[in-house]
PDB file of N, CA and C in Angstrom:
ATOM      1  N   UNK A  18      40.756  37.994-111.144  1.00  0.00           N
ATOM      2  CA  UNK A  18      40.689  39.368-111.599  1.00  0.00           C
ATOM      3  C   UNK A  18      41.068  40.292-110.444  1.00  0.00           C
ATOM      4  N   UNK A  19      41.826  41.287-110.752  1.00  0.00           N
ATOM      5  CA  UNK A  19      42.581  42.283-109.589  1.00  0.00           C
ATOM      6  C   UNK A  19      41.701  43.801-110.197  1.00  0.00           C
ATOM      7  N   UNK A  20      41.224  44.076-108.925  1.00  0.00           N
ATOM      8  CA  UNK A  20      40.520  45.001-108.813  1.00  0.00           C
ATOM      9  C   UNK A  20      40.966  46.014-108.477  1.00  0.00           C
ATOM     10  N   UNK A  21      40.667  47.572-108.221  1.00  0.00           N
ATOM     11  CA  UNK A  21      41.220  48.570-108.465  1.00  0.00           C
ATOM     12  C   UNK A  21      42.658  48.826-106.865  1.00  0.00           C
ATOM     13  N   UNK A  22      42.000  48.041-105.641  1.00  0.00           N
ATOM     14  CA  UNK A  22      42.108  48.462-104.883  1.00  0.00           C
ATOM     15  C   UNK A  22      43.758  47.689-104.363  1.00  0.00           C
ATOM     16  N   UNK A  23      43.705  46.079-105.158  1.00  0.00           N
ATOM     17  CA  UNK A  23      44.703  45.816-105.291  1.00  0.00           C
ATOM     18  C   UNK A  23      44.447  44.171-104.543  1.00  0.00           C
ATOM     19  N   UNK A  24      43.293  44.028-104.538  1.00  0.00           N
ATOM     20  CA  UNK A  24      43.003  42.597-104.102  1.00  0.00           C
ATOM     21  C   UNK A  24      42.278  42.060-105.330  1.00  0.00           C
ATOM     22  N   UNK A  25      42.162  40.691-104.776  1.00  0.00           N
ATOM     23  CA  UNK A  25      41.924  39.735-105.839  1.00  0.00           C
ATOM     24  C   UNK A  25      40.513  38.976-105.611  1.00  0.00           C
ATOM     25  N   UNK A  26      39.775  39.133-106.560  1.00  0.00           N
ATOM     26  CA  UNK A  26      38.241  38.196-105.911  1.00  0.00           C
ATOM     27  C   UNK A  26      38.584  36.759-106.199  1.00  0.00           C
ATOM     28  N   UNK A  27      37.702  36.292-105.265  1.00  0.00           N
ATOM     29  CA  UNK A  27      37.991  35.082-104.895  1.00  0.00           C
ATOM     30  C   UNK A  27      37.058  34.141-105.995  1.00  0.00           C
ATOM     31  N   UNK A  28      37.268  33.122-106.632  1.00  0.00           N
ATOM     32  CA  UNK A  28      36.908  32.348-107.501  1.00  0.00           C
ATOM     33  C   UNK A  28      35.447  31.763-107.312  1.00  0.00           C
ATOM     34  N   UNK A  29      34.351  31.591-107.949  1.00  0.00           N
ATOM     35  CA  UNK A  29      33.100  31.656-107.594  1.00  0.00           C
ATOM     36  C   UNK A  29      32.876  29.820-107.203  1.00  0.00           C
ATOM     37  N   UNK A  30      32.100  29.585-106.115  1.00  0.00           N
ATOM     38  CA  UNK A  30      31.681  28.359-105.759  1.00  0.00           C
ATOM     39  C   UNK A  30      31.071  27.573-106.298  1.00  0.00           C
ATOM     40  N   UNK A  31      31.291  26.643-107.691  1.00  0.00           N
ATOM     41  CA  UNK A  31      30.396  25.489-108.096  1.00  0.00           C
ATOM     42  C   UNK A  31      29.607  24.869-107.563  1.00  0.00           C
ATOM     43  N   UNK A  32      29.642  24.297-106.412  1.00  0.00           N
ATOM     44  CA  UNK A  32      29.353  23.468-105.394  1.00  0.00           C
ATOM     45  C   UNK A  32      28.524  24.400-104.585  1.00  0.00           C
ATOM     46  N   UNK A  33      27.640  25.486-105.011  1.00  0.00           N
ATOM     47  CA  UNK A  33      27.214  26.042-104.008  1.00  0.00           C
ATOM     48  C   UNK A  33      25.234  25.857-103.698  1.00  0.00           C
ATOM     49  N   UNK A  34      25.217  24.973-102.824  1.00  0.00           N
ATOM     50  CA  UNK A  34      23.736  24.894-102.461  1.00  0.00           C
ATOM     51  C   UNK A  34      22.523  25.762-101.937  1.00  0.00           C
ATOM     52  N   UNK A  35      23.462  27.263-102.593  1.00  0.00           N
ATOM     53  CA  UNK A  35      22.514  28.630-101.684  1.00  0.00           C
ATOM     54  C   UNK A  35      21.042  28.577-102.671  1.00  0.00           C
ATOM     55  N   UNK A  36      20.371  29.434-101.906  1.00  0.00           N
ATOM     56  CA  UNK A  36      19.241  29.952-103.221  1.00  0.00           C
ATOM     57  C   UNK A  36      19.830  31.261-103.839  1.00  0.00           C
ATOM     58  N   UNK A  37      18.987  31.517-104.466  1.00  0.00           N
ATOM     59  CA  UNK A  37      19.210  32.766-105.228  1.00  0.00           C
ATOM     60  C   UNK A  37      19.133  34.271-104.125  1.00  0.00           C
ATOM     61  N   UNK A  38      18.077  33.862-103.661  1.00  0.00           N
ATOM     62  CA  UNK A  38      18.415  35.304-102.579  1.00  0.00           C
ATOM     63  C   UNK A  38      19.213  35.067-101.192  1.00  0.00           C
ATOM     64  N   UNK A  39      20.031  34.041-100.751  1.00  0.00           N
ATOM     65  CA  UNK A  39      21.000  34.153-100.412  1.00  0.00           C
ATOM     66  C   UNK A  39      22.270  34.285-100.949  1.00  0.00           C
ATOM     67  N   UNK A  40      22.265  33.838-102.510  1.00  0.00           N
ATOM     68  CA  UNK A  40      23.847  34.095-103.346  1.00  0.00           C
ATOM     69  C   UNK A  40      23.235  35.601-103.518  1.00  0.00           C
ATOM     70  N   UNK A  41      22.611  36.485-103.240  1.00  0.00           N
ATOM     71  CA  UNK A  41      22.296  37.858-103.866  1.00  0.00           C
ATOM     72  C   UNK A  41      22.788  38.446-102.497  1.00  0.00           C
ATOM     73  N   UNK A  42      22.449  37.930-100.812  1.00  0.00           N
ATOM     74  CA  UNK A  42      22.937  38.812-100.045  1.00  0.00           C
ATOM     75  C   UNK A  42      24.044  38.178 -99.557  1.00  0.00           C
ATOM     76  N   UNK A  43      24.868  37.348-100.317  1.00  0.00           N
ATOM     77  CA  UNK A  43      26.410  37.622-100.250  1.00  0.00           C
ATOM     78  C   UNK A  43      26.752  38.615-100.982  1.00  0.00           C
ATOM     79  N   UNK A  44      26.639  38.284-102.239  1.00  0.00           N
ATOM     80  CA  UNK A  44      27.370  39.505-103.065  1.00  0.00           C
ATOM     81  C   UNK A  44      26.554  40.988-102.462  1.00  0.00           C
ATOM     82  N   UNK A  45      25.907  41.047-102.100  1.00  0.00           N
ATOM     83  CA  UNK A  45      25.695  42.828-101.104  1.00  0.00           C
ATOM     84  C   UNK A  45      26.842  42.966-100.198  1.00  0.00           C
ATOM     85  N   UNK A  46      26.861  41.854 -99.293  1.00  0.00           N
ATOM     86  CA  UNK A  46      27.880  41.702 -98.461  1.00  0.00           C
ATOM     87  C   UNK A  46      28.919  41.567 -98.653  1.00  0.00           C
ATOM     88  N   UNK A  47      29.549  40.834-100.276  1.00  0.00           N
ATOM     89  CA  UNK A  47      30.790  41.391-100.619  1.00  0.00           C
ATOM     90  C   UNK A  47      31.315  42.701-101.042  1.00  0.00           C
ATOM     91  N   UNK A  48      30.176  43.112-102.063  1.00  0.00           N
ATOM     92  CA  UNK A  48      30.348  44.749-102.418  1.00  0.00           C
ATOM     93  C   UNK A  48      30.440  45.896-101.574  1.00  0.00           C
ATOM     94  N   UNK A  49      29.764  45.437-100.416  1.00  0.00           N
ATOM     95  CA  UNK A  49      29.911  46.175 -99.163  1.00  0.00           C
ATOM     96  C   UNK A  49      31.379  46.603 -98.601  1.00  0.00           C
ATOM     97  N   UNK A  50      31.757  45.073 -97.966  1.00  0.00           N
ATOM     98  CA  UNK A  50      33.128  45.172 -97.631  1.00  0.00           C
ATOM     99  C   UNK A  50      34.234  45.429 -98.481  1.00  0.00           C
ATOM    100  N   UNK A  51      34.192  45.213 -99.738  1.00  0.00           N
ATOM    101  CA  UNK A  51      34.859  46.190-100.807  1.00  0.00           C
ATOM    102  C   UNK A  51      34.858  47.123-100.369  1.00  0.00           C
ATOM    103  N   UNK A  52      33.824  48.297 -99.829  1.00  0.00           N
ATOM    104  CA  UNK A  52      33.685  49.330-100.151  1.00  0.00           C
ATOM    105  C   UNK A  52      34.335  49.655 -98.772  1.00  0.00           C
ATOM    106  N   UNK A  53      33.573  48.828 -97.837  1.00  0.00           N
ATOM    107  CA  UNK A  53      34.636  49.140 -96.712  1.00  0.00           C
ATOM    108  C   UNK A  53      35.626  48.954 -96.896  1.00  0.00           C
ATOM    109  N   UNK A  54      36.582  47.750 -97.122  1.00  0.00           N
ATOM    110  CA  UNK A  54      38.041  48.019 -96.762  1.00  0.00           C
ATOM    111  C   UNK A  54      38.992  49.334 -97.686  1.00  0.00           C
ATOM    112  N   UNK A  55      38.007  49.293 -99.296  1.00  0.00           N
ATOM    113  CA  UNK A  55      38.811  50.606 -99.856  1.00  0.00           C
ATOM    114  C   UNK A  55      38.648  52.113 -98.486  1.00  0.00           C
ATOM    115  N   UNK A  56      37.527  52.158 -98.092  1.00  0.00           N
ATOM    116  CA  UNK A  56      37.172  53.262 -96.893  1.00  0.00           C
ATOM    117  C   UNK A  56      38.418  53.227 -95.860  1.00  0.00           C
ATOM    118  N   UNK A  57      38.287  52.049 -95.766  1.00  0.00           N
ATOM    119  CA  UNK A  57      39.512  51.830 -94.342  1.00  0.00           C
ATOM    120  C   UNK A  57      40.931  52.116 -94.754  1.00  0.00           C
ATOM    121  N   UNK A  58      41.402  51.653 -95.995  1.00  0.00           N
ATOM    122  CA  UNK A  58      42.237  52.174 -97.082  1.00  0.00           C
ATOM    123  C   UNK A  58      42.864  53.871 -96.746  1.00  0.00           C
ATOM    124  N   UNK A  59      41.704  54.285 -97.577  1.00  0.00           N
ATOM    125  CA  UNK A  59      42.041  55.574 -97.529  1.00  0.00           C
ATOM    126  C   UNK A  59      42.133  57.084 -96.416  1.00  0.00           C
ATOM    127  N   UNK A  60      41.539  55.924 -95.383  1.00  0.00           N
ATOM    128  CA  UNK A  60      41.478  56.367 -93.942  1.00  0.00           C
ATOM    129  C   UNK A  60      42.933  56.630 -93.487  1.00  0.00           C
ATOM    130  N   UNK A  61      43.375  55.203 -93.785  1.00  0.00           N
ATOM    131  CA  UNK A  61      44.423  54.943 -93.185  1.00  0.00           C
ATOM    132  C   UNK A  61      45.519  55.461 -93.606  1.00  0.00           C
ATOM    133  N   UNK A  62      45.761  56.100 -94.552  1.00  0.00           N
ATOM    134  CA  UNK A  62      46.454  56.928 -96.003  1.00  0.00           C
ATOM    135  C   UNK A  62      46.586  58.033 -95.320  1.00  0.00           C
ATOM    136  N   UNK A  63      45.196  58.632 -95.003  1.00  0.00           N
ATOM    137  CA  UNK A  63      45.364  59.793 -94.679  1.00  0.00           C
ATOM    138  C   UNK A  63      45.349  60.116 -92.741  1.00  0.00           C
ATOM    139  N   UNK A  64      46.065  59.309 -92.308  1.00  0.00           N
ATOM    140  CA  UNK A  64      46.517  59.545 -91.139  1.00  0.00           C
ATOM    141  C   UNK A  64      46.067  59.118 -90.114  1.00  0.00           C
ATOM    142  N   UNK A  65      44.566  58.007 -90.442  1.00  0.00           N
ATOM    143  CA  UNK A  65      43.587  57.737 -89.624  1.00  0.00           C
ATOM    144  C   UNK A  65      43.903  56.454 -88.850  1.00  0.00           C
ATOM    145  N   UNK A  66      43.719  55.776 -87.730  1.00  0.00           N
ATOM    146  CA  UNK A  66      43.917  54.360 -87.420  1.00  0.00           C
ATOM    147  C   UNK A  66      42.434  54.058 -87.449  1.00  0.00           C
ATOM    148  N   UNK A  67      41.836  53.041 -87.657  1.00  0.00           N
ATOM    149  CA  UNK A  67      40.795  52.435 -87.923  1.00  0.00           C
ATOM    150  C   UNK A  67      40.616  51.085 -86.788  1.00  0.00           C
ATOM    151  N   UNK A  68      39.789  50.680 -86.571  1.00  0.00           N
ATOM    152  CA  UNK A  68      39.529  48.959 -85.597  1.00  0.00           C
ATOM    153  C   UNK A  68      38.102  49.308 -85.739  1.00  0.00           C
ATOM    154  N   UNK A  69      38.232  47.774 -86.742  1.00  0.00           N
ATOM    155  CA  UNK A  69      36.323  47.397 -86.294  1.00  0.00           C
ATOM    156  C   UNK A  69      36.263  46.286 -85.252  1.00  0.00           C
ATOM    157  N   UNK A  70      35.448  46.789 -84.831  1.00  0.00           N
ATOM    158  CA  UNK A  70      34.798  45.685 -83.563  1.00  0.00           C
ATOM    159  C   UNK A  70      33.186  45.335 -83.543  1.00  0.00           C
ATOM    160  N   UNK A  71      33.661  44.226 -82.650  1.00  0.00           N
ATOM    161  CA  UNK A  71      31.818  43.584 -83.047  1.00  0.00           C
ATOM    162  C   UNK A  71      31.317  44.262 -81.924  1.00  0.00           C
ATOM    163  N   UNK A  72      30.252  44.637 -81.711  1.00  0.00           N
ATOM    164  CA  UNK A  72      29.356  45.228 -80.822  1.00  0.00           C
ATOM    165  C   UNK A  72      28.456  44.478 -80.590  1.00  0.00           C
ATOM    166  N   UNK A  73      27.477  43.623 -81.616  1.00  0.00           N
ATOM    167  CA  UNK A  73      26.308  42.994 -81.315  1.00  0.00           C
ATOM    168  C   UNK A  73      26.698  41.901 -82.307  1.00  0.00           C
ATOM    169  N   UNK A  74      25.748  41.014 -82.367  1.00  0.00           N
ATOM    170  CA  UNK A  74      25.443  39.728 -83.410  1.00  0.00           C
ATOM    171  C   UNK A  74      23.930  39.679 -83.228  1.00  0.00           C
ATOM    172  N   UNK A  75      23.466  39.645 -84.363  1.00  0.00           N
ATOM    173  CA  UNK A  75      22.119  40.050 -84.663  1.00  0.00           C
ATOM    174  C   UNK A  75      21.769  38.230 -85.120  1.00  0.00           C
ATOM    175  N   UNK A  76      20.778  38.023 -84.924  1.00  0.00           N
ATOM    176  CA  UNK A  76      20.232  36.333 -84.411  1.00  0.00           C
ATOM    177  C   UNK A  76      18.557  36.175 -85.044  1.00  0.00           C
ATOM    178  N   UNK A  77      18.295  35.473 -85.949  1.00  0.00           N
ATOM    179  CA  UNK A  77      16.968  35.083 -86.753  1.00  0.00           C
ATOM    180  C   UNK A  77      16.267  33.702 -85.729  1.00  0.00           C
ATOM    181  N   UNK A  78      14.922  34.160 -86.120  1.00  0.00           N
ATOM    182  CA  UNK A  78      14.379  32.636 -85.534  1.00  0.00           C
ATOM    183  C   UNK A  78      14.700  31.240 -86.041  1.00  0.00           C
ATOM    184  N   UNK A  79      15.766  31.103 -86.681  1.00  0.00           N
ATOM    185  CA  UNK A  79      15.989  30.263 -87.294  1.00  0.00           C
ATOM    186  C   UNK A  79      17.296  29.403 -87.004  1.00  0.00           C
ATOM    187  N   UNK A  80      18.058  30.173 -85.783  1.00  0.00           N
ATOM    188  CA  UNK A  80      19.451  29.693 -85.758  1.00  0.00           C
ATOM    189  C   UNK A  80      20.380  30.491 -86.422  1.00  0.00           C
ATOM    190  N   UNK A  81      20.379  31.475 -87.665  1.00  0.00           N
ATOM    191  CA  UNK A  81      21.533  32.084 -87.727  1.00  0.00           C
ATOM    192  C   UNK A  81      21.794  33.357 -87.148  1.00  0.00           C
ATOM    193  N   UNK A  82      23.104  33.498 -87.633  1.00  0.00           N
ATOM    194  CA  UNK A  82      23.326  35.009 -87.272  1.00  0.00           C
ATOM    195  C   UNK A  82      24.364  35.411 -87.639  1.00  0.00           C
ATOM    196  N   UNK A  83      24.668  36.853 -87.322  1.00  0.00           N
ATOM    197  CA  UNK A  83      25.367  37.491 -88.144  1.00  0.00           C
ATOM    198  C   UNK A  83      25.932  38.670 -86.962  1.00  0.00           C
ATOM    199  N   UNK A  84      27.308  38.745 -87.509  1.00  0.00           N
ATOM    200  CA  UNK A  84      28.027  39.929 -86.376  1.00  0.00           C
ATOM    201  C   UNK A  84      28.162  41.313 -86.746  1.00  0.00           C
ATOM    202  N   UNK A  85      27.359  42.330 -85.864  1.00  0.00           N
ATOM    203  CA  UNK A  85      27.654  43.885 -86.260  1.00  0.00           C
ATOM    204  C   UNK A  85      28.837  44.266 -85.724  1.00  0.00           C
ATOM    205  N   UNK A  86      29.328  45.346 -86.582  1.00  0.00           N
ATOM    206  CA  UNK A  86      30.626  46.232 -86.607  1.00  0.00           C
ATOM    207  C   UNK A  86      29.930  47.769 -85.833  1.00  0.00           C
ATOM    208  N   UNK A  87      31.142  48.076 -85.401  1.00  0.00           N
ATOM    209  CA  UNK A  87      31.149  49.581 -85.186  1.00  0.00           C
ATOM    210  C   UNK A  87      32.808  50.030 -85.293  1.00  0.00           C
ATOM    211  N   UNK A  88      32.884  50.993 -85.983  1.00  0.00           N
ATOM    212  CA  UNK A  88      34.247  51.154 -85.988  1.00  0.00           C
ATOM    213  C   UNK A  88      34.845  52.553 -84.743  1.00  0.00           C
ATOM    214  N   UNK A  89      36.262  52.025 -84.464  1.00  0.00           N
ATOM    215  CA  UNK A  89      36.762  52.935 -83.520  1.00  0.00           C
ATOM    216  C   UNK A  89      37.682  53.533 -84.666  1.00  0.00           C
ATOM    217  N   UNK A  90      37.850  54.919 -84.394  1.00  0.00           N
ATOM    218  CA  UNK A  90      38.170  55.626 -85.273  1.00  0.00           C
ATOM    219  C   UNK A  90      39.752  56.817 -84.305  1.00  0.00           C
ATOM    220  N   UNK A  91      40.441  56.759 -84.479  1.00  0.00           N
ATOM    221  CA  UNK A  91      41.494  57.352 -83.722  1.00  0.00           C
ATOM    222  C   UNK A  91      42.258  58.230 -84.962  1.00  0.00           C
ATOM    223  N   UNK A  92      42.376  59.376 -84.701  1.00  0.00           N
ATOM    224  CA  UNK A  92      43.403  60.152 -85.381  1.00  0.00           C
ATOM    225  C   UNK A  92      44.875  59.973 -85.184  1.00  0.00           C
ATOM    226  N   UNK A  93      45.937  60.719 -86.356  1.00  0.00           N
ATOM    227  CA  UNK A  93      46.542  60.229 -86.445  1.00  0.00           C
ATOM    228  C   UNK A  93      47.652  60.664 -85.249  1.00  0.00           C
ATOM    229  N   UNK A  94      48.905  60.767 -85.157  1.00  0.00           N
ATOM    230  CA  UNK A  94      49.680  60.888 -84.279  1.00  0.00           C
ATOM    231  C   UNK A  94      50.599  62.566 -84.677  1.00  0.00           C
TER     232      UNK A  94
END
C-alpha cells in the first residue's frame, strides 16, 4: 500500500516473536518516522537542508538500546 507521501509500507512479519507491547512500540516508532520523514519532506521543499544525527543512545538494564536524533537544521542558499 502507497501512502500519501509516496513510500511504500513494508509487508508485516509472520515470523515475528515480539510481544504485544513491543509490536505496539514499533508501530509508534513507525508512525513517528512517517511523520518525520514527511517533516523532513517538506522542509526540504521549502528551502531547508535537514541532517539528523545521533547525539546519544539511550541503554536499558537489560542490554538494549536505542539511538537519539537531533536534527541540524541549515537554511536554504
Amino acid at each position: 500500500m502507497t501512502n500519501q507521501s509516496g513510500f511504500q509500507d513494508a509487508p508485516p512479519d509472520d515470523r515475528s516473536e515480539l510481544t504485544p507491547e513491543q509490536e505496539s512500540a514499533i508501530r509508534i516508532i513507525a508512525n513517528n518516522l512517517h511523520r518525520l520523514n514527511d517533516a523532513v519532506v517538506k522542509a526540504v521543499e521549502a528551502g531547508i537542508t535537514v541532517e539528523l544525527m545521533r547525539t546519544a543512545r539511550y541503554h536499558n538494564a537489560s542490554g538494549n538500546w536505542g539511538d537519539q536524533l537531533t536534527p541540524v537544521i541549515r537554511p536554504g542558499k
